[in-house]
Amino acid sequence: MRIAVLPGDGIGKEIVAQAVMVLGRLGLRLEIEEAAVGGAAYDQSGDPLPEATLAAARRADAILFGAVGGPRYDGLPRAKRPEQALLGLRKALGLFANLRPAQVYAELADASALRPEVVAELDILIVRELTGDIYFGQPKGIRQHESGGREGFDTMRYTEAEVRRIAQVAFEAARKRSKRVCSVDKANVLETSQLWREVVTEEAKNYKDVELCHMYVDNCAMQLVREPKQFDVIVTGNMFGDILSDEASMLTGSIGLLPSASLDAQGKGLYEPIHGSAPDIAGKGVANPLATILSAAMMLRYSLGQSAAAQRVEEAVRKALRDGYRTADIYTDGMKKVGTGEMGAAVAQRL
Ligand code: IPM
Ligand code: MG
């Protein structure tokens, strides 16, 4: 099993190192190839996604990704920005299905900004379409407007085929859970969303055992904090999914806990924490490595066919939390406050 490891920028290096260490303790035969990506790659070669990195990602059975970006790179032209590496990998590898689970560990129900009873035992899965929508739709740009001054524009678009395949991923996932899908759009305003809704409704006919509902994205944003447990699987487009998944992460107490998988049609995937590079705490050894360790567990399950090993990792994370280990982002009084390396070690010891 060959894994491409792309740590990236900011806390990316620290958290990925812990995930790789945990993977190394499982007694599996893993071949690891590390490559630079994002700002780190730009610094080395002037390109946030060098050909060699893309080649390593293509060769691998799965990709473990840290995070990219930082204030140093904010002034660069769009094509050179670290975020382009991630968007480029998603597009080049056809990673259209982004799975973002948000689970509240019983031990951490207090860490949420919401009342514990609102979030206790929450378990939702956001299925976000990842290679279409306004992120990639053409035309986009900044141009001179007739009225003088400039105009910025992006294009939201989805083909029927793109909507259908992400709907299928959501329905299949729901079958393994509590069999409910909520499709989120803005069909009261957007043509793209109207087509989205029609296609998802059609596709639902092939999944009669799954209950489908539709919700407008503004309402969904509100319902997620009002009564999050009403949701099981949420399926939505690239942009709405980006926003709603950050919101959902805070239900769990910290964005530092949420893993993600981005899969192609064959199940090959890129695995990354949903949080970013956190430049403010980079290099201090305080970042929470759990989202990345849990992403490695998703990788074992979805791309490497190692579900028993995945379970061992997830169980070890649970035990470390149960035993009171907390990084700063989830720390509450009376717990053991630890840094990145100690948290990784606490998980490794409990495998
Ligand atoms: C995410 C991130 C990315 C996105 C950025 C870094 C391009 O916010 O993975 O959610 O918008 O998709
Ligand atoms: Mg995001």
Short mmCIF file of C-alpha atoms and ligand atoms in Angstrom, two decimals:
data_model
loop_
_atom_site.label_atom_id
_atom_site.label_comp_id
_atom_site.label_asym_id
_atom_site.label_seq_id
_atom_site.Cartn_x
_atom_site.Cartn_y
_atom_site.Cartn_z
CA MET A 1 0.00 0.00 0.00
CA ARG A 2 1.55 3.20 -1.15
CA ILE A 3 0.65 6.47 0.53
CA ALA A 4 1.58 9.93 -0.67
CA VAL A 5 2.09 12.18 2.34
CA LEU A 6 1.70 15.89 1.64
CA PRO A 7 2.14 17.86 4.90
CA GLY A 8 1.90 21.36 3.38
CA ASP A 9 2.10 24.52 5.47
CA GLY A 10 1.61 25.85 8.97
CA ILE A 11 0.57 23.16 11.43
CA GLY A 12 0.33 20.71 8.51
CA LYS A 13 3.80 19.29 9.18
CA GLU A 14 3.26 18.76 12.91
CA ILE A 15 -0.12 17.08 12.67
CA VAL A 16 0.75 14.88 9.70
CA ALA A 17 3.87 13.66 11.52
CA GLN A 18 1.66 12.37 14.34
CA ALA A 19 -0.73 10.62 11.93
CA VAL A 20 2.20 8.97 10.12
CA MET A 21 3.62 7.85 13.47
CA VAL A 22 0.28 6.27 14.43
CA LEU A 23 0.00 4.54 11.01
CA GLY A 24 3.50 3.16 11.55
CA ARG A 25 2.40 1.42 14.76
CA LEU A 26 -0.27 -0.70 13.10
CA GLY A 27 2.03 -3.39 11.74
CA LEU A 28 0.87 -2.82 8.16
CA ARG A 29 3.20 -2.73 5.17
CA LEU A 30 2.95 0.86 4.10
CA GLU A 31 5.21 2.59 1.66
CA ILE A 32 5.30 6.30 2.29
CA GLU A 33 6.34 8.91 -0.23
CA GLU A 34 6.46 12.48 1.04
CA ALA A 35 6.17 15.50 -1.26
CA ALA A 36 5.93 19.26 -0.90
CA VAL A 37 2.64 21.03 -1.53
CA GLY A 38 1.15 24.50 -1.08
CA GLY A 39 3.30 27.36 0.17
CA ALA A 40 6.12 24.95 1.05
CA ALA A 41 6.25 23.81 -2.58
CA TYR A 42 5.98 27.36 -3.85
CA ASP A 43 8.99 28.33 -1.73
CA GLN A 44 11.01 25.46 -3.21
CA SER A 45 9.97 25.60 -6.83
CA GLY A 46 7.66 28.55 -7.48
CA ASP A 47 4.70 26.21 -7.96
CA PRO A 48 2.21 25.23 -5.22
CA LEU A 49 1.48 21.91 -6.99
CA PRO A 50 4.70 20.79 -8.71
CA GLU A 51 4.56 18.05 -11.35
CA ALA A 52 6.50 15.70 -9.03
CA THR A 53 3.93 16.11 -6.26
CA LEU A 54 1.04 15.47 -8.61
CA ALA A 55 2.86 12.40 -9.95
CA ALA A 56 3.39 11.06 -6.40
CA ALA A 57 -0.32 11.60 -5.70
CA ARG A 58 -1.27 9.75 -8.90
CA ARG A 59 1.06 6.82 -8.11
CA ALA A 60 -0.28 6.37 -4.59
CA ASP A 61 -3.23 4.28 -3.41
CA ALA A 62 -4.18 7.09 -1.08
CA ILE A 63 -3.04 10.59 -0.13
CA LEU A 64 -2.66 11.97 3.36
CA PHE A 65 -2.80 15.75 3.27
CA GLY A 66 -2.08 18.28 6.03
CA ALA A 67 -3.08 21.86 5.31
CA VAL A 68 -2.02 24.67 3.01
CA GLY A 69 -1.91 28.44 3.11
CA GLY A 70 -0.56 31.27 5.21
CA PRO A 71 -0.43 35.06 5.33
CA ARG A 72 2.95 35.08 3.57
CA TYR A 73 1.26 33.83 0.42
CA ASP A 74 -1.88 35.98 0.50
CA GLY A 75 -0.45 38.57 -1.89
CA LEU A 76 0.40 36.05 -4.63
CA PRO A 77 -1.56 35.88 -7.89
CA ARG A 78 -4.37 33.29 -7.67
CA ALA A 79 -2.58 30.63 -9.72
CA LYS A 80 0.36 30.62 -7.31
CA ARG A 81 -1.60 30.57 -4.08
CA PRO A 82 -1.28 27.49 -1.86
CA GLU A 83 -5.04 26.81 -2.00
CA GLN A 84 -4.67 26.17 -5.73
CA ALA A 85 -2.68 23.03 -4.90
CA LEU A 86 -5.62 21.53 -3.09
CA LEU A 87 -8.12 22.58 -5.74
CA GLY A 88 -5.74 21.31 -8.44
CA LEU A 89 -5.35 17.90 -6.76
CA ARG A 90 -9.10 17.53 -6.34
CA LYS A 91 -9.73 18.37 -9.99
CA ALA A 92 -6.80 16.45 -11.50
CA LEU A 93 -7.60 13.29 -9.55
CA GLY A 94 -11.38 13.55 -9.98
CA LEU A 95 -12.00 13.58 -6.22
CA PHE A 96 -15.64 14.61 -6.50
CA ALA A 97 -17.06 13.13 -3.31
CA ASN A 98 -16.09 14.84 -0.08
CA LEU A 99 -17.23 13.05 3.07
CA ARG A 100 -17.16 15.18 6.21
CA PRO A 101 -18.49 13.39 9.25
CA ALA A 102 -19.25 15.42 12.38
CA GLN A 103 -19.53 13.32 15.50
CA VAL A 104 -19.75 14.46 19.06
CA TYR A 105 -17.78 12.27 21.44
CA ALA A 106 -19.66 11.88 24.71
CA GLU A 107 -16.48 13.00 26.53
CA LEU A 108 -16.50 16.29 24.65
CA ALA A 109 -20.16 17.30 24.69
CA ASP A 110 -19.10 20.12 27.06
CA ALA A 111 -16.61 21.51 24.57
CA SER A 112 -19.37 22.53 22.15
CA ALA A 113 -20.65 26.10 22.21
CA LEU A 114 -24.15 24.60 22.22
CA ARG A 115 -25.81 23.04 25.25
CA PRO A 116 -24.60 19.45 25.78
CA GLU A 117 -28.11 17.99 25.36
CA VAL A 118 -28.43 19.63 21.93
CA VAL A 119 -25.27 17.95 20.63
CA ALA A 120 -24.74 14.83 22.77
CA GLU A 121 -24.23 11.80 20.52
CA LEU A 122 -24.64 13.87 17.38
CA ASP A 123 -23.54 11.95 14.28
CA ILE A 124 -24.00 13.59 10.90
CA LEU A 125 -22.28 13.14 7.58
CA ILE A 126 -21.93 15.99 5.13
CA VAL A 127 -21.46 14.78 1.56
CA ARG A 128 -20.07 17.74 -0.34
CA GLU A 129 -19.62 17.77 -4.11
CA LEU A 130 -16.00 18.80 -4.65
CA THR A 131 -15.07 19.32 -8.28
CA GLY A 132 -17.86 21.47 -9.68
CA ASP A 133 -20.02 24.47 -8.78
CA ILE A 134 -18.91 28.08 -8.57
CA TYR A 135 -15.43 26.90 -7.50
CA PHE A 136 -14.62 25.63 -10.98
CA GLY A 137 -17.37 27.00 -13.27
CA GLN A 138 -16.21 29.05 -16.23
CA PRO A 139 -16.14 31.88 -17.03
CA LYS A 140 -14.63 33.52 -14.01
CA GLY A 141 -12.41 36.52 -13.69
CA ILE A 142 -12.07 40.22 -13.05
CA ARG A 143 -12.68 42.48 -16.03
CA GLN A 144 -13.19 46.09 -16.92
CA HIS A 145 -16.87 46.99 -16.80
CA GLU A 146 -18.52 49.28 -19.38
CA SER A 147 -19.64 51.61 -16.63
CA GLY A 148 -16.00 52.14 -15.65
CA GLY A 149 -14.48 50.35 -12.70
CA ARG A 150 -13.92 46.61 -12.62
CA GLU A 151 -16.30 43.69 -12.23
CA GLY A 152 -15.57 40.33 -10.62
CA PHE A 153 -17.51 37.26 -11.74
CA ASP A 154 -17.74 33.51 -11.13
CA THR A 155 -20.13 31.00 -12.62
CA MET A 156 -22.20 28.52 -10.67
CA ARG A 157 -22.95 25.44 -12.77
CA TYR A 158 -23.68 21.77 -12.36
CA THR A 159 -24.36 19.13 -14.97
CA GLU A 160 -26.97 16.49 -14.38
CA ALA A 161 -24.30 13.79 -14.33
CA GLU A 162 -22.35 15.60 -11.61
CA VAL A 163 -25.43 15.94 -9.43
CA ARG A 164 -26.46 12.35 -10.01
CA ARG A 165 -23.15 10.80 -8.96
CA ILE A 166 -22.86 12.79 -5.73
CA ALA A 167 -26.51 11.99 -4.93
CA GLN A 168 -25.67 8.31 -5.36
CA VAL A 169 -22.77 8.60 -2.93
CA ALA A 170 -25.09 10.21 -0.38
CA PHE A 171 -27.84 7.61 -0.79
CA GLU A 172 -25.34 4.74 -0.54
CA ALA A 173 -23.84 6.28 2.60
CA ALA A 174 -27.31 6.76 4.12
CA ARG A 175 -28.08 3.07 3.58
CA LYS A 176 -25.25 2.23 5.98
CA ARG A 177 -26.56 4.76 8.56
CA SER A 178 -30.06 5.80 9.57
CA LYS A 179 -31.32 5.99 5.97
CA ARG A 180 -32.11 9.68 5.75
CA VAL A 181 -30.74 12.20 3.27
CA CYS A 182 -31.30 15.93 3.34
CA SER A 183 -30.38 17.66 0.08
CA VAL A 184 -29.42 21.29 0.56
CA ASP A 185 -29.74 23.91 -2.17
CA LYS A 186 -31.03 27.39 -2.94
CA ALA A 187 -33.72 26.32 -5.42
CA ASN A 188 -35.90 29.31 -4.56
CA VAL A 189 -33.35 31.58 -6.26
CA LEU A 190 -30.80 29.64 -8.34
CA GLU A 191 -31.36 27.74 -11.60
CA THR A 192 -28.40 25.49 -10.77
CA SER A 193 -30.15 24.53 -7.54
CA GLN A 194 -33.43 23.88 -9.28
CA LEU A 195 -31.75 21.34 -11.53
CA TRP A 196 -29.91 19.94 -8.50
CA ARG A 197 -33.22 19.38 -6.72
CA GLU A 198 -34.85 17.73 -9.75
CA VAL A 199 -31.98 15.33 -10.29
CA VAL A 200 -31.66 14.37 -6.62
CA THR A 201 -35.43 13.73 -6.50
CA GLU A 202 -35.21 11.53 -9.59
CA GLU A 203 -32.25 9.60 -8.24
CA ALA A 204 -34.10 8.99 -4.97
CA LYS A 205 -36.44 6.68 -6.90
CA ASN A 206 -33.57 4.18 -7.03
CA TYR A 207 -33.27 4.32 -3.24
CA LYS A 208 -36.81 3.78 -2.01
CA ASP A 209 -35.50 2.60 1.36
CA VAL A 210 -33.91 6.02 1.99
CA GLU A 211 -35.99 9.00 3.08
CA LEU A 212 -35.19 12.22 1.19
CA CYS A 213 -35.94 15.78 2.19
CA HIS A 214 -34.87 19.10 0.68
CA MET A 215 -33.83 22.21 2.52
CA TYR A 216 -32.71 25.69 1.51
CA VAL A 217 -29.17 26.42 2.55
CA ASP A 218 -30.03 29.41 4.74
CA ASN A 219 -32.57 27.35 6.64
CA CYS A 220 -30.07 24.49 6.95
CA ALA A 221 -27.48 26.84 8.45
CA MET A 222 -30.07 27.80 11.05
CA GLN A 223 -31.35 24.25 11.69
CA LEU A 224 -27.79 23.01 12.24
CA VAL A 225 -27.47 25.11 15.37
CA ARG A 226 -31.14 24.88 16.39
CA GLU A 227 -31.61 21.12 16.28
CA PRO A 228 -28.61 19.41 14.67
CA LYS A 229 -29.75 15.90 15.57
CA GLN A 230 -32.55 16.08 12.99
CA PHE A 231 -29.89 15.40 10.32
CA ASP A 232 -28.25 12.19 9.24
CA VAL A 233 -26.68 12.61 5.77
CA ILE A 234 -26.60 16.08 4.22
CA VAL A 235 -25.77 16.25 0.50
CA THR A 236 -24.92 19.57 -1.08
CA GLY A 237 -22.81 21.42 -3.63
CA ASN A 238 -19.23 22.55 -3.33
CA MET A 239 -19.75 26.06 -1.99
CA PHE A 240 -22.65 25.37 0.38
CA GLY A 241 -20.81 22.29 1.62
CA ASP A 242 -17.68 24.30 2.34
CA ILE A 243 -19.63 26.66 4.56
CA LEU A 244 -21.95 24.17 6.25
CA SER A 245 -19.12 21.80 7.11
CA ASP A 246 -17.22 24.50 8.99
CA GLU A 247 -20.42 25.30 10.85
CA ALA A 248 -21.07 21.63 11.64
CA SER A 249 -17.54 21.22 12.94
CA MET A 250 -18.20 23.64 15.76
CA LEU A 251 -21.11 21.53 16.97
CA THR A 252 -18.47 19.01 17.97
CA GLY A 253 -16.52 21.51 20.04
CA SER A 254 -13.51 22.01 17.83
CA ILE A 255 -12.68 22.12 14.18
CA GLY A 256 -9.51 20.31 15.28
CA LEU A 257 -11.40 17.03 15.51
CA LEU A 258 -12.96 16.61 12.11
CA PRO A 259 -11.48 14.37 9.43
CA SER A 260 -12.49 14.20 5.80
CA ALA A 261 -12.20 11.96 2.77
CA SER A 262 -12.28 13.13 -0.84
CA LEU A 263 -12.94 10.19 -3.12
CA ASP A 264 -12.88 9.48 -6.83
CA ALA A 265 -15.23 7.09 -8.61
CA GLN A 266 -12.96 4.10 -7.76
CA GLY A 267 -12.57 4.87 -4.07
CA LYS A 268 -9.08 6.28 -4.27
CA GLY A 269 -8.93 9.24 -1.97
CA LEU A 270 -7.26 12.21 -0.42
CA TYR A 271 -7.61 12.45 3.33
CA GLU A 272 -7.27 15.66 5.26
CA PRO A 273 -8.43 17.40 8.40
CA ILE A 274 -11.13 19.92 7.56
CA HIS A 275 -9.29 22.70 9.41
CA GLY A 276 -6.66 24.86 7.80
CA SER A 277 -2.99 25.59 8.38
CA ALA A 278 -3.55 27.75 11.50
CA PRO A 279 -0.49 29.97 10.99
CA ASP A 280 -1.05 31.63 14.39
CA ILE A 281 -0.13 28.44 16.25
CA ALA A 282 2.20 26.81 13.70
CA GLY A 283 5.50 25.52 15.04
CA LYS A 284 4.42 25.80 18.67
CA GLY A 285 3.57 22.14 19.12
CA VAL A 286 0.09 22.88 20.44
CA ALA A 287 -2.10 21.97 17.44
CA ASN A 288 -4.63 19.18 17.79
CA PRO A 289 -3.49 16.19 15.67
CA LEU A 290 -6.73 14.22 16.12
CA ALA A 291 -8.47 15.38 12.93
CA THR A 292 -5.47 14.19 10.94
CA ILE A 293 -5.17 10.92 12.86
CA LEU A 294 -8.89 10.34 12.26
CA SER A 295 -8.37 11.19 8.57
CA ALA A 296 -5.72 8.46 8.46
CA ALA A 297 -8.32 6.10 9.93
CA MET A 298 -10.76 7.06 7.15
CA MET A 299 -7.97 6.36 4.66
CA LEU A 300 -7.48 2.87 6.09
CA ARG A 301 -11.20 2.21 5.77
CA TYR A 302 -12.11 3.75 2.41
CA SER A 303 -9.00 3.40 0.24
CA LEU A 304 -6.86 0.67 1.80
CA GLY A 305 -9.50 -1.89 2.77
CA GLN A 306 -8.23 -1.99 6.38
CA SER A 307 -11.38 -1.41 8.38
CA ALA A 308 -10.13 -3.32 11.42
CA ALA A 309 -7.07 -1.07 11.62
CA ALA A 310 -9.30 1.97 11.10
CA GLN A 311 -11.39 0.91 14.06
CA ARG A 312 -8.30 0.42 16.22
CA VAL A 313 -7.22 3.99 15.50
CA GLU A 314 -10.68 5.44 16.16
CA GLU A 315 -11.00 3.49 19.38
CA ALA A 316 -7.55 4.66 20.52
CA VAL A 317 -8.59 8.29 19.91
CA ARG A 318 -11.71 7.72 21.99
CA LYS A 319 -9.66 6.19 24.81
CA ALA A 320 -7.17 9.06 24.82
CA LEU A 321 -10.09 11.48 25.18
CA ARG A 322 -11.73 9.31 27.83
CA ASP A 323 -8.45 9.30 29.74
CA GLY A 324 -8.56 13.09 29.84
CA TYR A 325 -5.96 14.06 27.23
CA ARG A 326 -6.83 17.46 25.74
CA THR A 327 -5.03 19.81 23.41
CA ALA A 328 -5.61 23.52 24.04
CA ASP A 329 -8.55 23.81 21.61
CA ILE A 330 -10.64 21.27 23.57
CA TYR A 331 -9.21 21.81 27.04
CA THR A 332 -11.57 22.17 29.98
CA ASP A 333 -10.73 22.40 33.68
CA GLY A 334 -9.48 19.26 35.35
CA MET A 335 -8.27 17.60 32.14
CA LYS A 336 -4.67 16.84 31.11
CA LYS A 337 -3.49 19.62 28.83
CA VAL A 338 -1.09 18.24 26.23
CA GLY A 339 0.68 19.33 23.06
CA THR A 340 0.62 17.85 19.58
CA GLY A 341 3.28 15.18 20.18
CA GLU A 342 1.90 14.08 23.54
CA MET A 343 -1.58 13.69 22.06
CA GLY A 344 -0.16 11.60 19.22
CA ALA A 345 1.74 9.47 21.73
CA ALA A 346 -1.37 9.05 23.90
CA VAL A 347 -3.24 7.67 20.88
CA ALA A 348 -0.35 5.42 19.80
CA GLN A 349 -0.09 3.92 23.30
CA ARG A 350 -3.78 3.02 23.23
CA LEU A 351 -3.84 1.22 19.88
C1 IPM B 1 -11.88 23.27 2.55
C2 IPM B 1 -11.12 24.55 2.35
C3 IPM B 1 -10.80 24.71 0.88
C4 IPM B 1 -12.12 24.83 0.15
C5 IPM B 1 -9.87 25.88 0.53
C6 IPM B 1 -8.58 25.84 1.32
C7 IPM B 1 -9.58 25.93 -0.94
O1 IPM B 1 -11.81 25.63 2.88
O2 IPM B 1 -11.35 22.20 2.18
O3 IPM B 1 -13.00 23.32 3.07
O4 IPM B 1 -12.68 25.93 0.04
O5 IPM B 1 -12.59 23.82 -0.33
MG MG B 2 -13.56 25.06 3.97
#
